[in-house]
Short mmCIF file of C-alpha atoms and ligand atoms in Angstrom, two decimals:
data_model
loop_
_atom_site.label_atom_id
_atom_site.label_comp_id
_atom_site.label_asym_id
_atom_site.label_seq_id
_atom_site.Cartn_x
_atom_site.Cartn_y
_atom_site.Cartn_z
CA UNK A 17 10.51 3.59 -25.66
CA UNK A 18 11.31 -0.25 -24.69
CA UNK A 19 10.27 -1.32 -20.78
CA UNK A 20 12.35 -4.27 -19.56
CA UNK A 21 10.07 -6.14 -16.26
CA UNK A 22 11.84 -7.77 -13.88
CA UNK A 23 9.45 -9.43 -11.63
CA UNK A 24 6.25 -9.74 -13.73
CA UNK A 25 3.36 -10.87 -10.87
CA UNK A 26 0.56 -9.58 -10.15
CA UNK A 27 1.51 -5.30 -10.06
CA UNK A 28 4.22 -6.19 -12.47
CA UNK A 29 2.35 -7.85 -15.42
CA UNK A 30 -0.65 -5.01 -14.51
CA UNK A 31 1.26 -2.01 -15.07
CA UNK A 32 3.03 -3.31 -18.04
CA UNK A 33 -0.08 -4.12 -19.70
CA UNK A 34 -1.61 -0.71 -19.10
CA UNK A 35 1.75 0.93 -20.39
CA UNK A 36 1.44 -1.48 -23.73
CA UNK A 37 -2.46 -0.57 -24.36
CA UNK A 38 -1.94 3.28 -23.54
CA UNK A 39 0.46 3.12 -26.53
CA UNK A 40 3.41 4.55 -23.83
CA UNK A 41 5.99 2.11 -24.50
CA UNK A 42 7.03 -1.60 -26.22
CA UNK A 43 7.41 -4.57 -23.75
CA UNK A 44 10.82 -6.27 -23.71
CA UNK A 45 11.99 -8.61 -21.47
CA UNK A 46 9.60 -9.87 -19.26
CA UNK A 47 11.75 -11.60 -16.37
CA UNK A 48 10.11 -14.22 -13.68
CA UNK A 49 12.73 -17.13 -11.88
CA UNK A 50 10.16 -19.84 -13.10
CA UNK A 51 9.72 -19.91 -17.29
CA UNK A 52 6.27 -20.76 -16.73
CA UNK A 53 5.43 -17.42 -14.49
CA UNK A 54 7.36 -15.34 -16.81
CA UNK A 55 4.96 -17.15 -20.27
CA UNK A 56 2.13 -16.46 -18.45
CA UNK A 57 2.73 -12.83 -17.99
CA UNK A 58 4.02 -12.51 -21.30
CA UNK A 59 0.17 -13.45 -22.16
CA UNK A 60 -1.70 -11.26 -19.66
CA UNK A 61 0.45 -8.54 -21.19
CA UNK A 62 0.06 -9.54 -24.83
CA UNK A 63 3.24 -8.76 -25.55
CA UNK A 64 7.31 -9.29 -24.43
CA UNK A 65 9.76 -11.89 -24.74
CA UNK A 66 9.79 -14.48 -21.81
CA UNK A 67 13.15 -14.91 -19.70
CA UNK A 68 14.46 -16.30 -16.40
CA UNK A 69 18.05 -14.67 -16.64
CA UNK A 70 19.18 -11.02 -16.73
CA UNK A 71 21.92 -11.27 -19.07
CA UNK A 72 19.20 -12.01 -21.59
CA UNK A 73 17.79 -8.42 -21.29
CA UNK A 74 17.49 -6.02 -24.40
CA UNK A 75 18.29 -2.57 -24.26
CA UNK A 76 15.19 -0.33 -22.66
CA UNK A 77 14.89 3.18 -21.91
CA UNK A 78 12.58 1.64 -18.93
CA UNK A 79 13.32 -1.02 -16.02
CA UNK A 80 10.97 -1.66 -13.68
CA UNK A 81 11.76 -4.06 -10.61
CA UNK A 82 8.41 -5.77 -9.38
CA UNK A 83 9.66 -8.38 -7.76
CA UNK A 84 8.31 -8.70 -3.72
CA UNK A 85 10.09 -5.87 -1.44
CA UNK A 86 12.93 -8.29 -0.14
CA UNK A 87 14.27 -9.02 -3.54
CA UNK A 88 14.45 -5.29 -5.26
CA UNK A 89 17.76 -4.65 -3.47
CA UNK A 90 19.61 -8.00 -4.67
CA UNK A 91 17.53 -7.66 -7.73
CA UNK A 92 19.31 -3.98 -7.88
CA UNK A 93 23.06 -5.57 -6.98
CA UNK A 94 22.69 -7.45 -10.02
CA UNK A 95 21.07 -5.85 -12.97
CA UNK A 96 23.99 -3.05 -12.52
CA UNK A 97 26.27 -5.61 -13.47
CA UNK A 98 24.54 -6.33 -17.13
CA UNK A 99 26.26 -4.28 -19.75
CA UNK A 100 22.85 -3.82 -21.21
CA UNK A 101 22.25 -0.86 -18.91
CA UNK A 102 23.38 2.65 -20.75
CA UNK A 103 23.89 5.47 -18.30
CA UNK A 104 20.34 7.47 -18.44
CA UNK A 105 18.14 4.43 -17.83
CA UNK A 106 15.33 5.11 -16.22
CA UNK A 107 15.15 2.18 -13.41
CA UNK A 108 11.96 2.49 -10.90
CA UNK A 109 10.24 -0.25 -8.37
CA UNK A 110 6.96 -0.07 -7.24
CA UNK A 111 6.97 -0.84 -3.67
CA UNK A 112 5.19 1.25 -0.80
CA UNK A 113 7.57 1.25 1.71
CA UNK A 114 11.20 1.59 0.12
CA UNK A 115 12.06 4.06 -1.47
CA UNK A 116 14.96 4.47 -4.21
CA UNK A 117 17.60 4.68 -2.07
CA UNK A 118 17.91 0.84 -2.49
CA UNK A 119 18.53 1.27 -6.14
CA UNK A 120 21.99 2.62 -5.30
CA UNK A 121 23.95 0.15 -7.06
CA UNK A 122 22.76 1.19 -10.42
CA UNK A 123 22.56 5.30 -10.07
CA UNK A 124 26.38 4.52 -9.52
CA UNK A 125 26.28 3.34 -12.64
CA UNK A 126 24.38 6.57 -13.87
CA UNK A 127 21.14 5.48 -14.08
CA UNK A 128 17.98 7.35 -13.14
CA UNK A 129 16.12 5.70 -10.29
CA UNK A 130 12.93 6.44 -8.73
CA UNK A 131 9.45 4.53 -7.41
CA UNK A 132 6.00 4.77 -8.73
CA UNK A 133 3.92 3.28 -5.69
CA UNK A 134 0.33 2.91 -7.34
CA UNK A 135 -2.11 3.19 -3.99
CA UNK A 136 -4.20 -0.17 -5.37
CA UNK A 137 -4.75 -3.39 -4.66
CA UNK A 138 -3.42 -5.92 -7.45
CA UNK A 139 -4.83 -9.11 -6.21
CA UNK A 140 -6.05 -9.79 -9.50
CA UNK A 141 -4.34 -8.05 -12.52
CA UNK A 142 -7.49 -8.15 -14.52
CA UNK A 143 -9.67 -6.37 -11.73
CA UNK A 144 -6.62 -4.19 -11.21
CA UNK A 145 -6.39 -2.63 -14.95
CA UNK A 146 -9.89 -1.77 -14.47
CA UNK A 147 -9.44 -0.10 -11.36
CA UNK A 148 -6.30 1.48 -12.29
CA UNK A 149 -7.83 5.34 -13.83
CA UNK A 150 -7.70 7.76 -11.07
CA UNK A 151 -5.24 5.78 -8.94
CA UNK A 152 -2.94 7.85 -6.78
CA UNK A 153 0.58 7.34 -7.95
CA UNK A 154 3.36 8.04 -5.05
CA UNK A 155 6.69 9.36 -6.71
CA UNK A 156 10.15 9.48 -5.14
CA UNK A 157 13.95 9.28 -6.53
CA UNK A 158 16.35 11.50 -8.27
CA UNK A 159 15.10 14.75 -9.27
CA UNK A 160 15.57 13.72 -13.25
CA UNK A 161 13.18 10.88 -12.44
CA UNK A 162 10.42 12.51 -11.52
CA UNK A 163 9.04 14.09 -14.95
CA UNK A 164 9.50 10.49 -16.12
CA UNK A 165 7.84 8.49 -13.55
CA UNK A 166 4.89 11.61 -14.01
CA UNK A 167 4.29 10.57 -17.22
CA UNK A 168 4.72 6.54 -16.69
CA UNK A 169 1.97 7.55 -13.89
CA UNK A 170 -0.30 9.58 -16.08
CA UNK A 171 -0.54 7.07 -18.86
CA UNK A 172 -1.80 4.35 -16.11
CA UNK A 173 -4.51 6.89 -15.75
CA UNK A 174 -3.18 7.45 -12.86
CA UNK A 175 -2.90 10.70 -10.41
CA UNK A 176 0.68 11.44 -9.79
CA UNK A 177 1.99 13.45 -6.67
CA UNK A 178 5.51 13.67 -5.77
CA UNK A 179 6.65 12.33 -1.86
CA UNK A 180 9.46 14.45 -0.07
CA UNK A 181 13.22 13.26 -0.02
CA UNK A 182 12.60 10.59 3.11
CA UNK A 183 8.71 10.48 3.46
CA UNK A 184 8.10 6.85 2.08
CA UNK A 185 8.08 5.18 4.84
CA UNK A 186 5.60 7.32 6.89
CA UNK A 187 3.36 7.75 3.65
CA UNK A 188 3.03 3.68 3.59
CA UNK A 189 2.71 3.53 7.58
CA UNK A 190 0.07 5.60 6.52
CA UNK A 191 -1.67 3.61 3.59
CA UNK A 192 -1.51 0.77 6.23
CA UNK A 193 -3.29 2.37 8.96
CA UNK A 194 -5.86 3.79 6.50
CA UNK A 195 -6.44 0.33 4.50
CA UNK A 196 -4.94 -2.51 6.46
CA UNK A 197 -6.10 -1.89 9.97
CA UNK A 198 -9.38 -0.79 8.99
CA UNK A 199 -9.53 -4.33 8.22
CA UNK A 200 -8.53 -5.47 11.88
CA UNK A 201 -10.86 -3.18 13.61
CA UNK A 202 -13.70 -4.41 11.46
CA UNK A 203 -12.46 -7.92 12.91
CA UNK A 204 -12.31 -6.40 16.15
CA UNK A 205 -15.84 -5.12 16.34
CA UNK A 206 -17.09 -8.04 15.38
CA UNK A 207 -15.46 -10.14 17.85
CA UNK A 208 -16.92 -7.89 20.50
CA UNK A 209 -20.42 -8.28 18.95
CA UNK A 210 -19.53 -12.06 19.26
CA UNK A 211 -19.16 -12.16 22.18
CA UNK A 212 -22.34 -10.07 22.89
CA UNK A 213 -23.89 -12.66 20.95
CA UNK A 214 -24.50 -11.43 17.47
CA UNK A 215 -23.58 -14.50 14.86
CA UNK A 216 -21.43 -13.28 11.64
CA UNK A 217 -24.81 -12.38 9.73
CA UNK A 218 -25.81 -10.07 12.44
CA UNK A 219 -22.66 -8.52 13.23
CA UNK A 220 -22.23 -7.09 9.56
CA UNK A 221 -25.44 -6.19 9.14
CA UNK A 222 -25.41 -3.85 12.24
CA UNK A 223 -21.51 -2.62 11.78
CA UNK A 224 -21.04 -2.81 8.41
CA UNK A 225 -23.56 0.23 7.71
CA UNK A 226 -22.68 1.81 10.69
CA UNK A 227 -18.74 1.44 9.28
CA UNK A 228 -19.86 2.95 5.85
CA UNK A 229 -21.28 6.06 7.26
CA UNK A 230 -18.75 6.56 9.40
CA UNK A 231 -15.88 6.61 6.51
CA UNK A 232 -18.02 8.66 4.81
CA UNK A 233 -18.49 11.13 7.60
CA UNK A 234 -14.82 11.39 8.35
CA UNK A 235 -14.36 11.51 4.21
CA UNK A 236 -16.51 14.54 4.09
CA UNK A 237 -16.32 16.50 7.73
CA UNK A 238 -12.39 15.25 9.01
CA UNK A 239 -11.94 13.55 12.00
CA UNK A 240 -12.70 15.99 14.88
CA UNK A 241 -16.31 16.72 13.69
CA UNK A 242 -17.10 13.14 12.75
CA UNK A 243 -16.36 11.64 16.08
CA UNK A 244 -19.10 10.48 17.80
CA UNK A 245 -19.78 7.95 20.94
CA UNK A 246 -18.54 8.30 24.53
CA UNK A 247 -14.63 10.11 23.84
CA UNK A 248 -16.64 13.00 21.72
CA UNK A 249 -19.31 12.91 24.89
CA UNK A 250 -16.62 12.84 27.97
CA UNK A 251 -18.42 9.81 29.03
CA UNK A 252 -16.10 8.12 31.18
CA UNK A 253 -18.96 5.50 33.13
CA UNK A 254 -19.47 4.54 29.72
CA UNK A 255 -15.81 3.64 28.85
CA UNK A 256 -15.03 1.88 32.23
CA UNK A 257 -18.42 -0.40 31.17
CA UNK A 258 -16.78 -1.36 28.22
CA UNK A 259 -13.20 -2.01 29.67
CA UNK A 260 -14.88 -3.95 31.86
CA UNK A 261 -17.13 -6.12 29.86
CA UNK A 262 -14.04 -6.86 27.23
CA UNK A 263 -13.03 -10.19 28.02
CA UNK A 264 -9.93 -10.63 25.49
CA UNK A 265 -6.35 -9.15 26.44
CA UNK A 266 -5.56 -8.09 23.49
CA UNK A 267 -8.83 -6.45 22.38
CA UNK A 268 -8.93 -4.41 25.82
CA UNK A 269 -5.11 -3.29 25.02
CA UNK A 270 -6.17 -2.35 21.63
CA UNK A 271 -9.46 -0.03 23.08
CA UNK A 272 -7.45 1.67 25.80
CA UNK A 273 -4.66 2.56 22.89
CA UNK A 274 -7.55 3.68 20.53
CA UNK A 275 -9.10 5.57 23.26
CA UNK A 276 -6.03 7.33 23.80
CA UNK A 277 -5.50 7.93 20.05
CA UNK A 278 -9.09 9.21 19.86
CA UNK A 279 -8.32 11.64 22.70
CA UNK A 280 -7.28 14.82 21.37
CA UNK A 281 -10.27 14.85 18.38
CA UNK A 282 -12.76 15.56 21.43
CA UNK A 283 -13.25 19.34 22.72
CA UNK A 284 -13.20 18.24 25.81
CA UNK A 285 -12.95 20.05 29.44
CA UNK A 286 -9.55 19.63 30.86
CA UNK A 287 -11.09 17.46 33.67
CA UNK A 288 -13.05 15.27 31.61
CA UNK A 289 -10.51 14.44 29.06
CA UNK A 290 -8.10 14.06 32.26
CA UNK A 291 -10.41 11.28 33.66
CA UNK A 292 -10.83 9.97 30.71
CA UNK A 293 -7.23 9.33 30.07
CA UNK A 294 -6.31 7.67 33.41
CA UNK A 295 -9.11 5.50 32.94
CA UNK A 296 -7.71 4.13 29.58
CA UNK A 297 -4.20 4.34 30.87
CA UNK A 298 -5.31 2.15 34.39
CA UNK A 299 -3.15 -1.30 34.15
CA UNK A 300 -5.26 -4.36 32.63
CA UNK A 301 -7.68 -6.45 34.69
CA UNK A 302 -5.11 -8.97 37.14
N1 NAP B 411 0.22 -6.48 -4.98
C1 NAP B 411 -0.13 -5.25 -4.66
O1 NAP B 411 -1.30 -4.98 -4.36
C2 NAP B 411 0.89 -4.12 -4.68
C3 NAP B 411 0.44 -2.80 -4.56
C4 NAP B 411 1.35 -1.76 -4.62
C5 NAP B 411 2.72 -2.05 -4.75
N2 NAP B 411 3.12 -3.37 -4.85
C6 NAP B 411 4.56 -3.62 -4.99
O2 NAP B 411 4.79 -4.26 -6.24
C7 NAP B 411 5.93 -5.13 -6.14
C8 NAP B 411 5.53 -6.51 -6.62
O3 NAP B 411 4.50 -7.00 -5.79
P1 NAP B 411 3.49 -8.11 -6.34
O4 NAP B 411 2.35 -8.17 -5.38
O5 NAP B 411 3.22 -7.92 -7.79
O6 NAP B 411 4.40 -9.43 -6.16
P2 NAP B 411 4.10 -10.89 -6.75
O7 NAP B 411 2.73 -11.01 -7.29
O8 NAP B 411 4.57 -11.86 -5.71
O9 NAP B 411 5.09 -10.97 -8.00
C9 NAP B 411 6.47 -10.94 -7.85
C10 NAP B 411 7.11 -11.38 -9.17
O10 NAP B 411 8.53 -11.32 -9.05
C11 NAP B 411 9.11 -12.55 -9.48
N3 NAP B 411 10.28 -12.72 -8.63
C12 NAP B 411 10.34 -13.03 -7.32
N4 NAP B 411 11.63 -13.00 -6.89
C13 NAP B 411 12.38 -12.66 -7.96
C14 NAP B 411 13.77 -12.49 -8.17
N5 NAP B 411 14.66 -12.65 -7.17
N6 NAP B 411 14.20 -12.16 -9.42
C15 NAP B 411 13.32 -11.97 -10.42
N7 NAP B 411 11.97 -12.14 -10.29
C16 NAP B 411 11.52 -12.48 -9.07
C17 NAP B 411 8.01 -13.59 -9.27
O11 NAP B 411 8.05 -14.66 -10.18
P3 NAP B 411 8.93 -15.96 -9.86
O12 NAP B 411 8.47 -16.45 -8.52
O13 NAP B 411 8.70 -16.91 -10.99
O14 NAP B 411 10.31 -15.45 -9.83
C18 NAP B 411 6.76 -12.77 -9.61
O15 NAP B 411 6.55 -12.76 -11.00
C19 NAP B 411 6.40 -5.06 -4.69
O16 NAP B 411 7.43 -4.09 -4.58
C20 NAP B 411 5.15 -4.57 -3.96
O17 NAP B 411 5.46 -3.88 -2.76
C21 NAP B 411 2.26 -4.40 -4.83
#
């Protein structure tokens, strides 16, 4: 089997030179819109011929689209017009959030489409090949794509599951609560403990231990049993202490939505959790 890349950065060039070492397929074309990205991909991958235009593509069982999100569907629009494309293609993308409905331009033109989202960060291809064994591998499309992308997934090393018809863009609202925003309320905490005082050395080593077991507790019990603090307690003195010491806008808008959020994982008496909810709900300081 030949893979054609279009879009070889940092996923892109990653995947292609797992695929290549597993043995799973021969590079092809290896497609960038600067000569010099597309040579230096050709080398991470070890293998592929360098190209900047899509009439230059060989014929491949496999096309993968890895250019950035807002491209895929232009990217798409275009590759259906190269005659190089025979009707039971296999043409996937890689990205979280669309899903292969914006491949439509080429399953007219009878090819298989699909996604393969890989659950990993690629900042750096080479960290990212070592990392990629045991990644979870999101797979969507036509219902002939699926045993194809399974096996594309399973020689990354890679844990496929399969994502129902129209769940993509939940499941990556999902990866970006989990990963992304983990990030800003580590950022948030520590602003708080700023402004209590504690400089950047300080901060992380009281939160960032206290964040670890905490992810590991929720890991290991689920939410509802690994909530702790004044929600879990019905401690509403507690909660109007806080609202009032936060001096930022934006950070008290983002603990009175959290509050809410956390809510319903305390067993709470109806009264409590009552109180506790019109205290979080109360309009912002004047
Ligand atoms: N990075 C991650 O951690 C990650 C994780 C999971 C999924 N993904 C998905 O993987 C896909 C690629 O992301 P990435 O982070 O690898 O992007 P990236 O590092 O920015 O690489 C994009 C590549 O596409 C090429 N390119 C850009 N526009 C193009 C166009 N119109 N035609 C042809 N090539 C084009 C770029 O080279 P030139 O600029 O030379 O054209 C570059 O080689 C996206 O769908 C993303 O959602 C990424």
């Amino acid at each position: 089997m030949r893979l054609n890349l279009i879009g070889a950065g940092r996923l892109g060039r990653t995947l292609a030179r797992a695929w290549r070492d597993a043995g799973h397929c021969e590079i092809g074309a290896v497609l960038c819109r600067d000569a010099a990205h597309a040579r230096a991909a050709v080398a991470f991958i070890g293998a592929g011929q360098p190209t900047t235009t899509l009439n230059d593509l060989p014929a491949a069982e496999l096309w993968l689209i890895a250019t950035p999100d807002g491209a895929i569907a232009q990217v798409a629009a275009a590759l259906a017009q190269v005659a190089g494309l025979r009707g039971d293609d296999l043409v996937f993308h890689a990205s979280g959030a669309l899903d292969a409905a914006v491949l439509a331009p080429l399953a007219d033109r009878g090819a298989v489409c699909g996604s393969l989202h890989p659950a990993l960060s690629f900042a750096d291809p080479q960290r990212a090949l070592a990392a990629l064994p045991g990644t979870a591998c999101a797979l969507e499309g036509a219902a002939t794509a699926l045993p194809r992308l399974e096996a594309l997934a399973q020689a990354l090393g890679g844990q496929p599951f399969r994502l129902a018809p129209g769940g993509k863009a939940a499941y990556h609202a999902a990866t970006v609560v989990a990963s992304n925003y983990l990030v800003t309320l580590a950022a948030l905490a520590q602003q708080l403990a700023a402004q209590a005082g504690l400089d950047t050395d300080a901060a992380s080593a009281v939160l960032g231990p206290l964040m670890r077991q905490t992810l590991d507790n929720v890991l290991a019990l689920g939410p509802a049993a690994a909530l702790t603090g004044p929600i879990a307690r019905g401690d509403a003195q507690t909660v109007a202490r806080h609202l009032a010491a936060i001096d930022d806008p934006l950070l008290e808008a983002a603990y009175r939505t959290l509050g809410l959020a956390t809510l319903p994982l305390a067993a709470l008496p109806a009264d409590q959790r009552e109180a506790l909810a019109g205290l979080l709900k109360t309009d912002p300081k004047p």
